[in-house]
CSV table of C-alpha atoms in Angstrom, one decimal:
chain,number,residue,atom,x,y,z
A,1,MET,CA,5.3,-5.8,7.8
A,2,ILE,CA,5.6,-9.3,7.8
A,3,GLY,CA,5.4,-12.1,10.3
A,4,HIS,CA,2.9,-13.1,13.6
A,5,LEU,CA,3.1,-9.9,15.0
A,6,TYR,CA,0.5,-8.6,11.7
A,7,GLU,CA,-0.8,-11.9,11.7
A,8,GLY,CA,-2.4,-11.6,15.0
A,9,SER,CA,-3.0,-8.0,14.8
A,10,LEU,CA,-5.7,-8.9,12.3
A,11,ALA,CA,-7.4,-11.5,13.8
A,12,GLY,CA,-7.7,-9.5,16.8
A,13,LEU,CA,-5.1,-10.9,19.8
A,14,GLY,CA,-3.8,-8.3,20.7
A,15,GLU,CA,-2.4,-4.8,20.2
A,16,VAL,CA,0.9,-4.1,18.1
A,17,ALA,CA,2.6,-0.3,18.3
A,18,ILE,CA,4.8,-0.5,14.6
A,19,GLU,CA,8.3,1.6,16.9
A,20,HIS,CA,10.9,3.7,16.0
A,21,GLU,CA,14.5,4.2,16.6
A,22,ASP,CA,14.5,6.3,18.6
A,23,GLY,CA,11.4,4.6,20.0
A,24,ARG,CA,8.6,6.7,19.7
A,25,THR,CA,5.9,3.5,19.0
A,26,GLU,CA,2.3,4.3,18.0
A,27,ARG,CA,-0.7,1.6,17.3
A,28,LEU,CA,-0.8,-0.4,13.7
A,29,PRO,CA,-3.9,1.2,12.6
A,30,VAL,CA,-5.1,-1.8,11.6
A,31,GLY,CA,-9.0,-1.3,12.0
A,32,GLN,CA,-9.0,1.0,9.9
A,33,TRP,CA,-6.5,-1.6,7.2
A,34,ARG,CA,-10.3,-3.7,8.1
A,35,ASP,CA,-12.8,-1.5,8.6
A,36,GLY,CA,-12.6,1.7,5.7
A,37,ARG,CA,-10.9,5.6,6.1
A,38,PRO,CA,-12.8,9.0,5.3
A,39,GLY,CA,-12.1,9.3,2.1
A,40,ASP,CA,-12.3,5.9,1.1
A,41,ASP,CA,-14.8,6.2,-1.2
A,42,ALA,CA,-13.1,9.6,-3.2
A,43,LEU,CA,-9.7,7.3,-4.3
A,44,LEU,CA,-11.7,3.5,-5.6
A,45,ASP,CA,-14.3,6.7,-7.6
A,46,ARG,CA,-10.7,7.2,-9.1
A,47,CYS,CA,-10.4,3.9,-10.6
A,48,GLU,CA,-11.3,2.2,-13.8
A,49,GLY,CA,-10.5,-1.0,-15.3
A,50,PRO,CA,-8.6,-4.1,-14.5
A,51,THR,CA,-6.8,-2.6,-11.2
A,52,LEU,CA,-4.1,-4.4,-9.3
A,53,ASP,CA,-4.4,-3.4,-4.8
A,54,ILE,CA,-0.9,-3.5,-3.9
A,55,GLY,CA,-0.3,-3.8,0.3
A,56,SER,CA,-3.5,-5.1,0.1
A,57,GLY,CA,-3.6,-6.1,3.2
A,58,PRO,CA,-7.2,-7.8,4.6
A,59,GLY,CA,-8.7,-6.8,1.5
A,60,ARG,CA,-11.0,-3.8,2.3
A,61,LEU,CA,-10.1,-1.8,-0.8
A,62,THR,CA,-10.1,-4.2,-3.1
A,63,VAL,CA,-13.3,-6.4,-2.0
A,64,ALA,CA,-14.5,-2.6,-2.6
A,65,LEU,CA,-13.8,-2.5,-6.0
A,66,ALA,CA,-15.0,-6.0,-6.8
A,67,GLU,CA,-18.5,-5.4,-5.1
A,68,ARG,CA,-18.4,-1.5,-7.6
A,69,GLY,CA,-18.1,-4.4,-10.7
A,70,LEU,CA,-14.6,-3.9,-11.3
A,71,PRO,CA,-12.3,-6.2,-11.7
A,72,ALA,CA,-9.6,-6.1,-8.5
A,73,LEU,CA,-6.7,-8.1,-7.6
A,74,GLY,CA,-4.6,-7.4,-3.7
A,75,ILE,CA,-1.3,-8.7,-3.3
A,76,ASP,CA,0.0,-8.9,0.2
A,77,VAL,CA,2.9,-10.5,1.9
A,78,THR,CA,1.2,-12.2,4.4
A,79,PRO,CA,-0.9,-14.9,4.7
A,80,TYR,CA,-2.8,-14.6,6.6
A,81,ALA,CA,-4.3,-10.7,5.0
A,82,VAL,CA,-4.4,-12.8,1.9
A,83,GLU,CA,-6.9,-15.5,3.6
A,84,MET,CA,-8.6,-12.2,5.3
A,85,THR,CA,-9.0,-10.7,1.8
A,86,ARG,CA,-10.4,-14.2,0.5
A,87,ALA,CA,-13.0,-15.0,2.5
A,88,ALA,CA,-14.5,-11.3,2.5
A,89,GLY,CA,-15.3,-12.2,-1.1
A,90,GLY,CA,-12.1,-10.5,-2.9
A,91,MET,CA,-9.7,-11.9,-4.4
A,92,ALA,CA,-5.5,-12.0,-3.8
A,93,LEU,CA,-2.2,-13.5,-4.7
A,94,LEU,CA,0.2,-13.8,-1.9
A,95,ARG,CA,2.8,-12.6,-3.9
A,96,ASP,CA,5.5,-9.4,-3.0
A,97,VAL,CA,4.9,-6.6,-5.7
A,98,PHE,CA,8.9,-7.3,-7.1
A,99,ASP,CA,8.4,-10.8,-7.8
A,100,ARG,CA,5.8,-11.9,-10.8
A,101,ILE,CA,2.6,-10.2,-11.5
A,102,PRO,CA,-0.8,-11.5,-13.4
A,103,GLY,CA,-1.8,-8.9,-16.0
A,104,ALA,CA,2.1,-7.2,-15.5
A,105,GLY,CA,1.8,-4.0,-18.8
A,106,ARG,CA,-2.1,-4.1,-19.1
A,107,TRP,CA,-3.5,-3.2,-15.5
A,108,ARG,CA,-5.6,0.0,-16.2
A,109,THR,CA,-5.1,1.0,-12.2
A,110,VAL,CA,-2.3,0.6,-9.8
A,111,LEU,CA,-3.8,1.5,-5.9
A,112,LEU,CA,-0.6,2.5,-3.5
A,113,ALA,CA,-2.5,3.5,-0.7
A,114,ASP,CA,-2.0,3.7,2.9
A,115,GLY,CA,0.9,5.0,3.1
A,116,ASN,CA,2.0,2.0,1.1
A,117,ILE,CA,4.6,4.0,-1.2
A,118,GLY,CA,6.9,3.3,1.5
A,119,ILE,CA,6.9,-0.5,0.7
A,120,GLY,CA,10.6,-1.8,0.7
A,121,GLY,CA,11.8,2.2,1.9
A,122,ASP,CA,12.9,3.1,-2.2
A,123,PRO,CA,9.9,4.9,-3.7
A,124,PRO,CA,11.0,5.3,-7.2
A,125,MET,CA,12.5,1.7,-7.8
A,126,LEU,CA,8.7,0.7,-6.5
A,127,LEU,CA,7.2,3.6,-9.1
A,128,ARG,CA,9.4,1.6,-11.4
A,129,ARG,CA,7.4,-1.6,-10.8
A,130,VAL,CA,4.7,-0.1,-11.0
A,131,ALA,CA,5.2,1.3,-14.0
A,132,THR,CA,5.1,-2.1,-15.8
A,133,LEU,CA,2.4,-2.9,-15.1
A,134,LEU,CA,0.2,-0.4,-16.2
A,135,ASP,CA,-1.3,-0.4,-19.1
A,136,ARG,CA,-0.1,2.5,-21.1
A,137,THR,CA,-3.2,4.3,-21.0
A,138,GLY,CA,-2.9,3.7,-17.3
A,139,ARG,CA,-2.8,4.9,-13.9
A,140,ALA,CA,-0.8,4.9,-10.7
A,141,ILE,CA,-2.9,6.4,-7.5
A,142,VAL,CA,0.1,6.8,-4.8
A,143,GLU,CA,-1.2,8.0,-1.5
A,144,LEU,CA,0.9,10.4,-0.1
A,145,GLY,CA,2.5,11.8,3.5
A,146,ASP,CA,3.5,15.1,5.0
A,147,THR,CA,7.1,13.5,5.0
A,148,THR,CA,9.7,13.0,2.5
A,149,ARG,CA,12.0,9.9,4.7
A,150,THR,CA,13.8,5.9,4.5
A,151,GLU,CA,13.8,5.2,8.2
A,152,ARG,CA,13.6,1.6,9.7
A,153,LEU,CA,10.5,0.2,11.9
A,154,ARG,CA,9.3,-2.5,13.4
A,155,LEU,CA,6.5,-4.4,15.4
A,156,ARG,CA,6.0,-4.0,18.6
A,157,ASP,CA,2.6,-6.5,21.1
A,158,GLY,CA,5.0,-4.8,24.3
A,159,ARG,CA,6.7,-7.8,25.1
A,160,ARG,CA,7.4,-8.5,21.7
A,161,ALA,CA,10.1,-7.5,19.1
A,162,GLY,CA,9.6,-8.0,15.9
A,163,ASP,CA,12.8,-7.5,12.9
A,164,TRP,CA,13.2,-4.3,12.0
A,165,PHE,CA,12.4,-3.4,7.9
A,166,ARG,CA,12.7,-0.1,6.4
A,167,TRP,CA,10.0,2.3,5.3
A,168,ALA,CA,10.1,5.3,3.9
A,169,HIS,CA,7.6,8.3,2.9
A,170,LEU,CA,6.4,9.8,0.5
A,171,ASP,CA,4.9,13.6,0.7
A,172,PRO,CA,3.9,15.9,-2.7
A,173,GLY,CA,6.9,18.4,-2.7
A,174,ALA,CA,9.2,15.1,-4.1
A,175,VAL,CA,6.5,12.9,-5.7
A,176,GLY,CA,7.4,14.7,-8.7
A,177,VAL,CA,10.8,14.5,-9.4
A,178,CYS,CA,10.5,10.4,-7.2
A,179,ALA,CA,7.6,9.4,-10.4
A,180,GLY,CA,10.1,11.1,-13.4
A,181,GLU,CA,12.4,8.5,-12.4
A,182,ALA,CA,11.1,5.9,-12.9
A,183,GLY,CA,8.5,6.9,-16.3
A,184,LEU,CA,5.5,8.3,-15.5
A,185,THR,CA,4.3,11.7,-14.5
A,186,VAL,CA,2.4,13.4,-11.6
A,187,THR,CA,-1.2,14.1,-13.6
A,188,THR,CA,-2.8,15.9,-10.0
A,189,ILE,CA,-2.3,15.6,-6.3
A,190,TRP,CA,-5.3,16.3,-4.6
A,191,THR,CA,-7.1,15.9,-0.8
A,192,GLU,CA,-9.8,14.2,0.2
A,193,ALA,CA,-10.5,13.7,4.2
A,194,ALA,CA,-7.2,14.9,5.8
A,195,ARG,CA,-5.1,12.7,3.2
A,196,CYS,CA,-3.5,13.4,-0.1
A,197,PHE,CA,-3.2,11.6,-3.2
A,198,ALA,CA,-1.1,11.8,-6.7
A,199,GLU,CA,-2.4,10.5,-9.9
A,200,LEU,CA,0.8,9.9,-12.4
A,201,THR,CA,0.2,8.7,-15.4
A,202,PRO,CA,3.3,7.2,-17.4
A,203,ASP,CA,5.2,8.8,-19.9
A,204,ALA,CA,3.7,9.2,-24.1
């Protein structure tokens, strides 16, 4: 979700919607990404050691981890989101997950929350990258949805529309296959506040 529309929504400059190819729209949940969602505390409780928050957005999880005393780094491709995280006291880098990431192979926890398993529109490819970032004793925590599919989306504010981009969705029934293709094993799946998560660990 790159571009001025996303940055403007983070800054509170207007309401932005996610538009699907069939014309359906839904409001971009910027308030939740900024202010928090039910189930966040249970998610944070699962994090141990140095934690990488992929697609950290305005940084609510990165900052919350730092406040708990955990070394945490957020990465995001949106400059304003990175600035927001830093202003709130978190550490963040303007970085794509497929770029060079500090500490690769040494992260104890990697987070893909808020649907970020969809980044790039290819969950197996993304999880293969996550596997290279994890310590051998680490774990990835992935938020899941209620369907598995890949689609094209764009952002719209009623007057303007951004470029189309690929986004993926992954449900609990499909995460095991995707994880296996990446050299990861699903160790547990749980729900909290109507959200579903999976914990993945590197294969021995």
